[in-house]
mmCIF file of C-alpha atoms in Angstrom:
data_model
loop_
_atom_site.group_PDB
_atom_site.id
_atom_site.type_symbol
_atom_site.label_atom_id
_atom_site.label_comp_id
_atom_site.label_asym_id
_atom_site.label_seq_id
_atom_site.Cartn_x
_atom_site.Cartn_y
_atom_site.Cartn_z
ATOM 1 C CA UNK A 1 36.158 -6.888 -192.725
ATOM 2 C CA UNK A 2 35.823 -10.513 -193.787
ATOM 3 C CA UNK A 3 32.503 -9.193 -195.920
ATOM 4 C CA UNK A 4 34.545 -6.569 -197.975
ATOM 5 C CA UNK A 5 37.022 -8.710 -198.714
ATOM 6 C CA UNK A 6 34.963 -11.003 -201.371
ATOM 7 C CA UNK A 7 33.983 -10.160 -204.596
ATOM 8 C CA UNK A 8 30.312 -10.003 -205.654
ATOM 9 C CA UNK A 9 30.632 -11.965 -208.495
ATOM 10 C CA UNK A 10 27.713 -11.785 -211.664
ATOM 11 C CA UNK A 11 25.341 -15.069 -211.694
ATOM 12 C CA UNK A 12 26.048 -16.484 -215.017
ATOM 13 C CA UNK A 13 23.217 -17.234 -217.389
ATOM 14 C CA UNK A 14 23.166 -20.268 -219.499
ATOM 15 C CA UNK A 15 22.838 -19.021 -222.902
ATOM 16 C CA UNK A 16 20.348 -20.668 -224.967
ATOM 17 C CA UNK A 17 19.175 -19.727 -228.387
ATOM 18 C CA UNK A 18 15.710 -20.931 -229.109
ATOM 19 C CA UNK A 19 15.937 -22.314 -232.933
ATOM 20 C CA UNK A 20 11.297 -23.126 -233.031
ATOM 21 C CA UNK A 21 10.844 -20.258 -235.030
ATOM 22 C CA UNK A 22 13.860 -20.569 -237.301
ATOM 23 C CA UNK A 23 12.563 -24.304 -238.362
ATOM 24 C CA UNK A 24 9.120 -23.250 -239.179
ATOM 25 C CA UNK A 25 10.642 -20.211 -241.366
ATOM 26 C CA UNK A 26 12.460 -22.652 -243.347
ATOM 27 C CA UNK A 27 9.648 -24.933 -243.816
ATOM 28 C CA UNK A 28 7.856 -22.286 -244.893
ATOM 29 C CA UNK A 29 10.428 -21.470 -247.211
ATOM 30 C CA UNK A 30 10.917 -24.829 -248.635
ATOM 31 C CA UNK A 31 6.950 -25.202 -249.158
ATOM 32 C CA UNK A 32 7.168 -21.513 -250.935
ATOM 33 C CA UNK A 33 10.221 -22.459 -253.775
ATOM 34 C CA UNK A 34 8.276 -25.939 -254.038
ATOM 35 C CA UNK A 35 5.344 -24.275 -255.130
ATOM 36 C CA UNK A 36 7.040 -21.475 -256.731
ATOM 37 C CA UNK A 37 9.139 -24.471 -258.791
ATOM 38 C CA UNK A 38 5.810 -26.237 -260.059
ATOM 39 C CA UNK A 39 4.375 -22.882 -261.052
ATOM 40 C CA UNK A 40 7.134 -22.102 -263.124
ATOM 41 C CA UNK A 41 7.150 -25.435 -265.242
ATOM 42 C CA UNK A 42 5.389 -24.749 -269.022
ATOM 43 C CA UNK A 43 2.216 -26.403 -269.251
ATOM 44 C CA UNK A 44 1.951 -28.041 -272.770
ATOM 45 C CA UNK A 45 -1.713 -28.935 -274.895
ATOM 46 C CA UNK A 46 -1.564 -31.351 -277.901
ATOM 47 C CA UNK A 47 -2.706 -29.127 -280.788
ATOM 48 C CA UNK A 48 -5.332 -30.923 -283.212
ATOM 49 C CA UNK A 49 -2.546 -30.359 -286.227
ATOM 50 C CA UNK A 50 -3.434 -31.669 -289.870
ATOM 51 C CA UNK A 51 -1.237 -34.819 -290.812
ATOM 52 C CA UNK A 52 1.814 -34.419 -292.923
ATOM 53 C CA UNK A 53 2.794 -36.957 -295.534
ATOM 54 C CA UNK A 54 5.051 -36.687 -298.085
ATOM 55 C CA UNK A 55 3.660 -36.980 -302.018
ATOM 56 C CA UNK A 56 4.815 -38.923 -304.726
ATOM 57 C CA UNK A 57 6.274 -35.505 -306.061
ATOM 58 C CA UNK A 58 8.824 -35.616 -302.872
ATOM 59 C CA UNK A 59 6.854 -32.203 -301.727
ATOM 60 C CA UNK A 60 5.397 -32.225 -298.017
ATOM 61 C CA UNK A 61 1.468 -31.774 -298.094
ATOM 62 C CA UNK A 62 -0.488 -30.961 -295.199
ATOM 63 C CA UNK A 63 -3.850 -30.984 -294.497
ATOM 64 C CA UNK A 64 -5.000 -33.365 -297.093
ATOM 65 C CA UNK A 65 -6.656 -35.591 -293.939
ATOM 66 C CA UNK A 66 -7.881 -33.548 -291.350
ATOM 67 C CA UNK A 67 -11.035 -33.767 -293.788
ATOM 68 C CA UNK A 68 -11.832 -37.301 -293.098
ATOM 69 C CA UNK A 69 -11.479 -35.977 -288.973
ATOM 70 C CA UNK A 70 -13.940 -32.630 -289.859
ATOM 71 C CA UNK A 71 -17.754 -32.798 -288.538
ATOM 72 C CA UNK A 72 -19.646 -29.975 -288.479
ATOM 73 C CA UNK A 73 -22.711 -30.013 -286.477
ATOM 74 C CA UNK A 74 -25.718 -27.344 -287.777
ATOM 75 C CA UNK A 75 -28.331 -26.409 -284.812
ATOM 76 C CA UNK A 76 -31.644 -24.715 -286.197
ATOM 77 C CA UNK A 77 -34.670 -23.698 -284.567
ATOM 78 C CA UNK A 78 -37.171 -26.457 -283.598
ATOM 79 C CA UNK A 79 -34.556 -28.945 -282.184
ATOM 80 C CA UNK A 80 -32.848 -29.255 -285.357
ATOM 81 C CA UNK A 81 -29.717 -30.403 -286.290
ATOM 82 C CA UNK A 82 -28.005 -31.018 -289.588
ATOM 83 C CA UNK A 83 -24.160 -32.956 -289.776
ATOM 84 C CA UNK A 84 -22.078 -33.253 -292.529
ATOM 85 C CA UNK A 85 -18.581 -34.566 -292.452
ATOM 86 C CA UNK A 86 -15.370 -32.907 -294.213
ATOM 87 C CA UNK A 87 -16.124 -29.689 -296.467
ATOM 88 C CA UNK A 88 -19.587 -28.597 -297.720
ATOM 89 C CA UNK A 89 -18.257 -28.258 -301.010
ATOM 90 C CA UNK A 90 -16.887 -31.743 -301.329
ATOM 91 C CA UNK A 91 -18.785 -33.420 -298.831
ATOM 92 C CA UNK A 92 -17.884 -37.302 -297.827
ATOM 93 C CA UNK A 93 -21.270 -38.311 -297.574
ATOM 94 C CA UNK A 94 -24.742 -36.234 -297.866
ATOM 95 C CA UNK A 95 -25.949 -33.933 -295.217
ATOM 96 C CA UNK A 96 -27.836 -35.386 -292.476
ATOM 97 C CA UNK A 97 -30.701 -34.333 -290.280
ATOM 98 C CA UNK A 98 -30.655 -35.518 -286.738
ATOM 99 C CA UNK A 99 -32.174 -35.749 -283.580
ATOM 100 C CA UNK A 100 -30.865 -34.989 -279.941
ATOM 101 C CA UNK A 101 -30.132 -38.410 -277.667
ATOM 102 C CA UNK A 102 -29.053 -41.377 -277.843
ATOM 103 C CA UNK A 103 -29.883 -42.926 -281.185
ATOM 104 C CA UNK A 104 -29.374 -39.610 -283.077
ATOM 105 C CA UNK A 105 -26.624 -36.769 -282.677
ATOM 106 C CA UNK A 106 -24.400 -39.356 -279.573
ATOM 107 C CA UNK A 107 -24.583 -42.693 -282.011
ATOM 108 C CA UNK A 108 -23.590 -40.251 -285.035
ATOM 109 C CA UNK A 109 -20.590 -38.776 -282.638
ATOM 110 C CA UNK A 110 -19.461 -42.183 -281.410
ATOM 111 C CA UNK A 111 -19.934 -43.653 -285.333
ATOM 112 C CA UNK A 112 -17.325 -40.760 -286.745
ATOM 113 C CA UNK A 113 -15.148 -41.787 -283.460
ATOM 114 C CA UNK A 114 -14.878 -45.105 -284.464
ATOM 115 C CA UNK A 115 -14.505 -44.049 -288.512
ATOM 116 C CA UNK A 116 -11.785 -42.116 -287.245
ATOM 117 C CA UNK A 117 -9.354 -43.814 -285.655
ATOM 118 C CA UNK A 118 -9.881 -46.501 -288.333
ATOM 119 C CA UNK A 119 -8.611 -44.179 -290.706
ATOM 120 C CA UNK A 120 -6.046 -42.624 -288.540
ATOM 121 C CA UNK A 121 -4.708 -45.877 -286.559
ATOM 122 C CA UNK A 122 -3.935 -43.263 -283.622
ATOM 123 C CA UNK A 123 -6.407 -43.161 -280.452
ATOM 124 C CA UNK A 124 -4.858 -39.430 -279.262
ATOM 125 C CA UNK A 125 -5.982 -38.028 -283.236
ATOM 126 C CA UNK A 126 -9.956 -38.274 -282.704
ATOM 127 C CA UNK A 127 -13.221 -36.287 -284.487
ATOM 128 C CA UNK A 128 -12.687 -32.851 -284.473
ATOM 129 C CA UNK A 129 -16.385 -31.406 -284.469
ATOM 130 C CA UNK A 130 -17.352 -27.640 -285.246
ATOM 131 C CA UNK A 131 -20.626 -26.291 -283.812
ATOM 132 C CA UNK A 132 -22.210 -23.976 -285.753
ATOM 133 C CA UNK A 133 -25.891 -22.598 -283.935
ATOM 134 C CA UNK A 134 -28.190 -20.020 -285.864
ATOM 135 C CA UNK A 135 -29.829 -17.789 -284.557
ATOM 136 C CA UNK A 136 -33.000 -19.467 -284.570
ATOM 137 C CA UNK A 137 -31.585 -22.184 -282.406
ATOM 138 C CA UNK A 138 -31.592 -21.467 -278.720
ATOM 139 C CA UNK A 139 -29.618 -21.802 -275.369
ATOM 140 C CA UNK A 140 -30.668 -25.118 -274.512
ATOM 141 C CA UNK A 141 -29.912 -26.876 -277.776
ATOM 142 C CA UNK A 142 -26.170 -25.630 -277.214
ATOM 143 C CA UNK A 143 -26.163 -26.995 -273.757
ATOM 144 C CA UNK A 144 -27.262 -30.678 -274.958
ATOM 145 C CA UNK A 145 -24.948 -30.601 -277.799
ATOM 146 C CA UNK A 146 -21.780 -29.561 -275.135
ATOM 147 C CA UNK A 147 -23.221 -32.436 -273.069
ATOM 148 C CA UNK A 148 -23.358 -34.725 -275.782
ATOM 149 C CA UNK A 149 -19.234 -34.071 -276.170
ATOM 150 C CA UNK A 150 -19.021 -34.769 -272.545
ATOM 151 C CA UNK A 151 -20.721 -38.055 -273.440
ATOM 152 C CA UNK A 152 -18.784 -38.779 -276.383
ATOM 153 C CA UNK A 153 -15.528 -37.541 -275.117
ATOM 154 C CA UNK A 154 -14.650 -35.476 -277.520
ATOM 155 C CA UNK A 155 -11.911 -33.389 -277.051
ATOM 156 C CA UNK A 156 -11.498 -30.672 -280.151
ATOM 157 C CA UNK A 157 -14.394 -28.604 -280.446
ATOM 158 C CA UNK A 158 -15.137 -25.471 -281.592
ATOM 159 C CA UNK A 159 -18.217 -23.433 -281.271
ATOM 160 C CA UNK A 160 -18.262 -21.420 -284.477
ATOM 161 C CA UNK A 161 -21.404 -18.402 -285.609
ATOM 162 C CA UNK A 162 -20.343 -17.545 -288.893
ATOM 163 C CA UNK A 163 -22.461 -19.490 -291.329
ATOM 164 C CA UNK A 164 -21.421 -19.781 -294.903
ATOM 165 C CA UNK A 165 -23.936 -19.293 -297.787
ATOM 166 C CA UNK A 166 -24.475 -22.859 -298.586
ATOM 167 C CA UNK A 167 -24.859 -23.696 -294.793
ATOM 168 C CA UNK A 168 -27.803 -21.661 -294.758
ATOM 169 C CA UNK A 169 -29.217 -22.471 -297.482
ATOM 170 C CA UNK A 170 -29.177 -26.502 -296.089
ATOM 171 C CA UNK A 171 -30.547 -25.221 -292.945
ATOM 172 C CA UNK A 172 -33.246 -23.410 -294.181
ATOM 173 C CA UNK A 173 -34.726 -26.345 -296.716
ATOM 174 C CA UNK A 174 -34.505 -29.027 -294.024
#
């Protein structure tokens, strides 16, 4: 009777809680609101704005140098290309006709550079160059004048179709 007497106790487990996958979740989650934070920051570009100075009248003018930072570049057919700096209309010097390379369209670029920031005294306000190619001029003149702005570093470019008038015209009799 000895046997009935004692009670069949219940082994105990040892109760263990394993935490591996709770740690990697919370890296994960870490990594995901890191990411998520960066993403979420505004991303900013310095726009190529015209000065501002203020006249002798008291009156805020704008514009009145972003002339002296213009180039416009004219591609034509045959390897072409004519440059002219500020406005057609009131040109600062006369039209030029260039060739691609080094002693042609990259010394005129780094030339304007330097004319530039002369005029400007500020390194981050550089040449802002317009690309105008007919539709005489083909793919490959466009690709060595984007490669020439590599070269250069030039940062404000624009690659513009509409041709006025007059730009024709100065195509057309070079």
């Amino acid at each position: 009777m000895e046997n009935l007497s004692k009670k069949v106790r219940s082994k105990k487990l040892n109760t263990r809680v394993d935490l591996t996958a709770m740690v990697s979740i919370s890296f994960l989650l870490i990594i995901f609101f890191m990411v998520a934070a960066e993403l979420r920051k505004p991303k900013i570009m310095n726009l190529g704005l015209p000065e501002r100075y203020c006249g002798d009248d008291g009156v805020i003018h704008c514009g009145v140098g972003i002339n002296n930072r213009v180039m416009t570049l004219l591609l034509g057919d045959n390897d072409k290309i004519i440059t002219y700096s500020g406005l057609l209309e009131l040109p600062d010097e006369s039209p030029k006709k260039l060739k691609y390379g080094q002693e042609g369209i990259r010394k005129e670029l780094l030339n304007k550079i330097r004319q530039v920031q002369e005029y400007t005294g500020d390194h981050e306000r550089g040449v802002i160059v317009i690309i105008k190619p007919s539709k005489k001029s083909n793919f490959g003149n466009l690709v060595d004048i984007l490669d020439e702005m590599a070269i250069a570093n030039i940062g404000t470019y624009a690659i513009v179709n509409d041709f006025t008038p007059e730009e024709s015209k100065l195509l057309a009799a070079n």
